[in-house]
Amino acid sequence: MKRALISVSDKTGVTELARGLVELGWELVSTGGTYKTIKEAGIPVTYVSEITGFPEILDGRVKTLHPKIHGGILARRTPEHLAQLAEQGIGTIDLVAVNLYPFRQTISKPGVTLEEAIENIDIGGPAMVRAAAKNHESVVIVVNPQRYSQVLNYLREEGEVPLVMRRQLAAEAYCHTAQYDAMISQYLFGQTGERPGLLTEDLILAGNKVQTLRYGENPQQQAAFYRLPGYAASGVAGAEQLQGKELSFNNLLDTQAAWNLVQEFTQPAAVIVKHNNPCGAAIAEDIATAYRKALQADPVSAFGGIVALNREVDGETARELTEIFLEVIAAPAFSEEAKTILAAKSNLRLLVMPAGNATVFPYDLRVVGSGLLVQEADTREITAADLRVVSQKQPTPEQIEEMLFAWRVVKHVKSNAIVVTKGGVTLGVGAGQMNRVGSARIALEQAGEKAAGAVLASDAFFPFPDTVELAARAGISAIIQTGGALRDEEVIAAADRLGLVMVLTGVRHFKH
């Protein structure tokens, strides 16, 4: 008689699996709550202690860690192994249906203690899963309840689960345990106050699927969205969608880009993003004014854009937001009046964003071929105390404040990046050009006559004085840049000759 061991935390479909196996003539062995569920459904099942001859001990910490369980799982179906089992009075186990203690759900509960989390670290479950997966040529391992019906269909129609499917189920099982261990590791690192190191010899990272996306950047690309367990819910991964269509791959990218930038400011701020670059950003005394200024910065590009606001959306702001086609509005809250007004735009996605730092996950990951680049997130902040004035002309307090605003924006623009601002509003943004003077031309042309008296920020140093000369002709009064070029002296001399203020940050913000 074939025998199955069933011990699951997630009881979804377990009685259907158990009943289907018994109807096929299988014997069932089970533990704890799973045994009770199967027994109460009127399905014959044997308690694991009857097999091992040993009771559960240590508050259930030890129940399946026994040779009569692991011998039955790990034995190859060879005459030698089967003879050893017979000698020890051990029967084979031909199917293992196991999923693990709900560690992720436990640590997600508000106020969960370390002791509670520790008690939800499964030991026997992963051991059985890994043993069955290792011996998948002889044993079927099922960790996903959605696979139960497929396994039963194979058993009914073919009498066995084909090897290729058993191998696939084994691969899923190792993913299950690997993710589980990574989640525990990330949580325990957090308990020590340390962040998990992804720059170590081996990279370990777990993720839980939030949703399957309609497609990726383009319709021919499949895509999905994952959340990283063990980290505080941040950005789009922790957002609550109030209304609107499902979020797309591009929506998620652009919303996170907008949210990262708007979180740079303590004053009421608004950011509008298109294609991962800000086309408008502004600060003001109130959120409605900030949004109006951000929109006026580039109303053409704002059409179909993503808006991020760092204050609650009130009725006044909501009315302004309905006057142009937008894809997403992200904010920490929406007033009831704002919700009512915005409900008229049923496809418009409203996201309530979690409070806190936008970059709780402290790394940036990029795929290159079959490799993965990992770097620390660019979280370096620059204050007035960090600035080094290198021009003969000294900046006014107002210019310093404006340059810091421009610097926070340029950090979030694709390199090569140039941003022109005045009065806490972007006037021109030059992004992603192959040379810096090209980005400057775009930003200054967009700013037009408003560039007179404005400031210009560059995400990296100027290799030549040409950008400074172009800025001066447009009427720029002050420049903030990284510094450190071979021709710094020529660049600074050009600023002095043209009567511009120039300050250096000593920090570069390339964003490829």
PDB file of N, CA, C and O in Angstrom, residues 313-339:
ATOM      1  N   VAL A 313      -4.221  64.694   0.519  1.00  0.00           N
ATOM      2  CA  VAL A 313      -4.906  65.354  -0.587  1.00  0.00           C
ATOM      3  C   VAL A 313      -6.238  65.872  -0.071  1.00  0.00           C
ATOM      4  O   VAL A 313      -7.091  65.095   0.366  1.00  0.00           O
ATOM      5  N   ASP A 314      -6.418  67.198  -0.114  1.00  0.00           N
ATOM      6  CA  ASP A 314      -7.681  67.801   0.326  1.00  0.00           C
ATOM      7  C   ASP A 314      -8.577  68.061  -0.880  1.00  0.00           C
ATOM      8  O   ASP A 314      -8.226  67.772  -2.024  1.00  0.00           O
ATOM      9  N   GLY A 315      -9.748  68.635  -0.610  1.00  0.00           N
ATOM     10  CA  GLY A 315     -10.704  68.877  -1.676  1.00  0.00           C
ATOM     11  C   GLY A 315     -10.182  69.808  -2.753  1.00  0.00           C
ATOM     12  O   GLY A 315     -10.369  69.572  -3.960  1.00  0.00           O
ATOM     13  N   GLU A 316      -9.507  70.883  -2.341  1.00  0.00           N
ATOM     14  CA  GLU A 316      -8.968  71.839  -3.314  1.00  0.00           C
ATOM     15  C   GLU A 316      -7.966  71.173  -4.246  1.00  0.00           C
ATOM     16  O   GLU A 316      -8.027  71.343  -5.473  1.00  0.00           O
ATOM     17  N   THR A 317      -7.054  70.400  -3.673  1.00  0.00           N
ATOM     18  CA  THR A 317      -6.052  69.713  -4.489  1.00  0.00           C
ATOM     19  C   THR A 317      -6.714  68.680  -5.395  1.00  0.00           C
ATOM     20  O   THR A 317      -6.336  68.531  -6.564  1.00  0.00           O
ATOM     21  N   ALA A 318      -7.707  67.978  -4.870  1.00  0.00           N
ATOM     22  CA  ALA A 318      -8.398  66.961  -5.664  1.00  0.00           C
ATOM     23  C   ALA A 318      -9.041  67.573  -6.898  1.00  0.00           C
ATOM     24  O   ALA A 318      -8.987  67.006  -7.992  1.00  0.00           O
ATOM     25  N   ARG A 319      -9.654  68.734  -6.739  1.00  0.00           N
ATOM     26  CA  ARG A 319     -10.282  69.391  -7.898  1.00  0.00           C
ATOM     27  C   ARG A 319      -9.239  69.745  -8.956  1.00  0.00           C
ATOM     28  O   ARG A 319      -9.470  69.594 -10.154  1.00  0.00           O
ATOM     29  N   GLU A 320      -8.080  70.204  -8.498  1.00  0.00           N
ATOM     30  CA  GLU A 320      -6.998  70.524  -9.435  1.00  0.00           C
ATOM     31  C   GLU A 320      -6.530  69.252 -10.164  1.00  0.00           C
ATOM     32  O   GLU A 320      -6.255  69.266 -11.364  1.00  0.00           O
ATOM     33  N   LEU A 321      -6.474  68.158  -9.439  1.00  0.00           N
ATOM     34  CA  LEU A 321      -5.982  66.905 -10.006  1.00  0.00           C
ATOM     35  C   LEU A 321      -6.908  66.320 -11.070  1.00  0.00           C
ATOM     36  O   LEU A 321      -6.473  65.558 -11.932  1.00  0.00           O
ATOM     37  N   THR A 322      -8.188  66.676 -11.020  1.00  0.00           N
ATOM     38  CA  THR A 322      -9.130  66.131 -12.001  1.00  0.00           C
ATOM     39  C   THR A 322      -9.094  66.874 -13.333  1.00  0.00           C
ATOM     40  O   THR A 322      -9.736  66.444 -14.294  1.00  0.00           O
ATOM     41  N   GLU A 323      -8.345  67.964 -13.424  1.00  0.00           N
ATOM     42  CA  GLU A 323      -8.364  68.795 -14.633  1.00  0.00           C
ATOM     43  C   GLU A 323      -7.404  68.313 -15.716  1.00  0.00           C
ATOM     44  O   GLU A 323      -7.336  68.904 -16.791  1.00  0.00           O
ATOM     45  N   ILE A 324      -6.651  67.261 -15.445  1.00  0.00           N
ATOM     46  CA  ILE A 324      -5.724  66.724 -16.425  1.00  0.00           C
ATOM     47  C   ILE A 324      -5.742  65.204 -16.312  1.00  0.00           C
ATOM     48  O   ILE A 324      -6.028  64.656 -15.238  1.00  0.00           O
ATOM     49  N   PHE A 325      -5.464  64.510 -17.398  1.00  0.00           N
ATOM     50  CA  PHE A 325      -5.409  63.043 -17.360  1.00  0.00           C
ATOM     51  C   PHE A 325      -4.144  62.607 -16.626  1.00  0.00           C
ATOM     52  O   PHE A 325      -3.030  62.961 -17.015  1.00  0.00           O
ATOM     53  N   LEU A 326      -4.336  61.832 -15.567  1.00  0.00           N
ATOM     54  CA  LEU A 326      -3.236  61.284 -14.787  1.00  0.00           C
ATOM     55  C   LEU A 326      -3.425  59.787 -14.633  1.00  0.00           C
ATOM     56  O   LEU A 326      -4.551  59.283 -14.678  1.00  0.00           O
ATOM     57  N   GLU A 327      -2.324  59.063 -14.434  1.00  0.00           N
ATOM     58  CA  GLU A 327      -2.394  57.617 -14.256  1.00  0.00           C
ATOM     59  C   GLU A 327      -2.532  57.235 -12.778  1.00  0.00           C
ATOM     60  O   GLU A 327      -3.308  56.361 -12.422  1.00  0.00           O
ATOM     61  N   VAL A 328      -1.727  57.882 -11.920  1.00  0.00           N
ATOM     62  CA  VAL A 328      -1.657  57.509 -10.500  1.00  0.00           C
ATOM     63  C   VAL A 328      -1.494  58.768  -9.661  1.00  0.00           C
ATOM     64  O   VAL A 328      -0.776  59.698 -10.053  1.00  0.00           O
ATOM     65  N   ILE A 329      -2.153  58.778  -8.505  1.00  0.00           N
ATOM     66  CA  ILE A 329      -1.895  59.802  -7.485  1.00  0.00           C
ATOM     67  C   ILE A 329      -1.493  59.066  -6.209  1.00  0.00           C
ATOM     68  O   ILE A 329      -2.244  58.234  -5.695  1.00  0.00           O
ATOM     69  N   ALA A 330      -0.303  59.355  -5.706  1.00  0.00           N
ATOM     70  CA  ALA A 330       0.215  58.719  -4.491  1.00  0.00           C
ATOM     71  C   ALA A 330       0.371  59.779  -3.409  1.00  0.00           C
ATOM     72  O   ALA A 330       0.975  60.826  -3.647  1.00  0.00           O
ATOM     73  N   ALA A 331      -0.178  59.511  -2.240  1.00  0.00           N
ATOM     74  CA  ALA A 331      -0.125  60.467  -1.134  1.00  0.00           C
ATOM     75  C   ALA A 331      -0.270  59.714   0.180  1.00  0.00           C
ATOM     76  O   ALA A 331      -0.751  58.569   0.189  1.00  0.00           O
ATOM     77  N   PRO A 332       0.126  60.339   1.301  1.00  0.00           N
ATOM     78  CA  PRO A 332      -0.018  59.651   2.586  1.00  0.00           C
ATOM     79  C   PRO A 332      -1.460  59.478   3.029  1.00  0.00           C
ATOM     80  O   PRO A 332      -1.758  58.620   3.866  1.00  0.00           O
ATOM     81  N   ALA A 333      -2.378  60.304   2.467  1.00  0.00           N
ATOM     82  CA  ALA A 333      -3.798  60.206   2.847  1.00  0.00           C
ATOM     83  C   ALA A 333      -4.638  61.013   1.861  1.00  0.00           C
ATOM     84  O   ALA A 333      -4.126  61.892   1.150  1.00  0.00           O
ATOM     85  N   PHE A 334      -5.931  60.709   1.826  1.00  0.00           N
ATOM     86  CA  PHE A 334      -6.910  61.444   1.029  1.00  0.00           C
ATOM     87  C   PHE A 334      -8.091  61.786   1.936  1.00  0.00           C
ATOM     88  O   PHE A 334      -8.618  60.900   2.620  1.00  0.00           O
ATOM     89  N   SER A 335      -8.488  63.048   1.952  1.00  0.00           N
ATOM     90  CA  SER A 335      -9.657  63.423   2.750  1.00  0.00           C
ATOM     91  C   SER A 335     -10.908  62.797   2.131  1.00  0.00           C
ATOM     92  O   SER A 335     -10.913  62.398   0.963  1.00  0.00           O
ATOM     93  N   GLU A 336     -11.978  62.728   2.925  1.00  0.00           N
ATOM     94  CA  GLU A 336     -13.229  62.167   2.400  1.00  0.00           C
ATOM     95  C   GLU A 336     -13.732  62.994   1.226  1.00  0.00           C
ATOM     96  O   GLU A 336     -14.255  62.447   0.245  1.00  0.00           O
ATOM     97  N   GLU A 337     -13.575  64.319   1.318  1.00  0.00           N
ATOM     98  CA  GLU A 337     -13.997  65.175   0.202  1.00  0.00           C
ATOM     99  C   GLU A 337     -13.178  64.865  -1.048  1.00  0.00           C
ATOM    100  O   GLU A 337     -13.724  64.770  -2.158  1.00  0.00           O
ATOM    101  N   ALA A 338     -11.865  64.677  -0.861  1.00  0.00           N
ATOM    102  CA  ALA A 338     -11.003  64.361  -2.002  1.00  0.00           C
ATOM    103  C   ALA A 338     -11.395  63.027  -2.635  1.00  0.00           C
ATOM    104  O   ALA A 338     -11.441  62.895  -3.870  1.00  0.00           O
ATOM    105  N   LYS A 339     -11.693  62.036  -1.818  1.00  0.00           N
ATOM    106  CA  LYS A 339     -12.103  60.731  -2.348  1.00  0.00           C
ATOM    107  C   LYS A 339     -13.365  60.858  -3.190  1.00  0.00           C
ATOM    108  O   LYS A 339     -13.478  60.238  -4.256  1.00  0.00           O
TER     109      LYS A 339
END
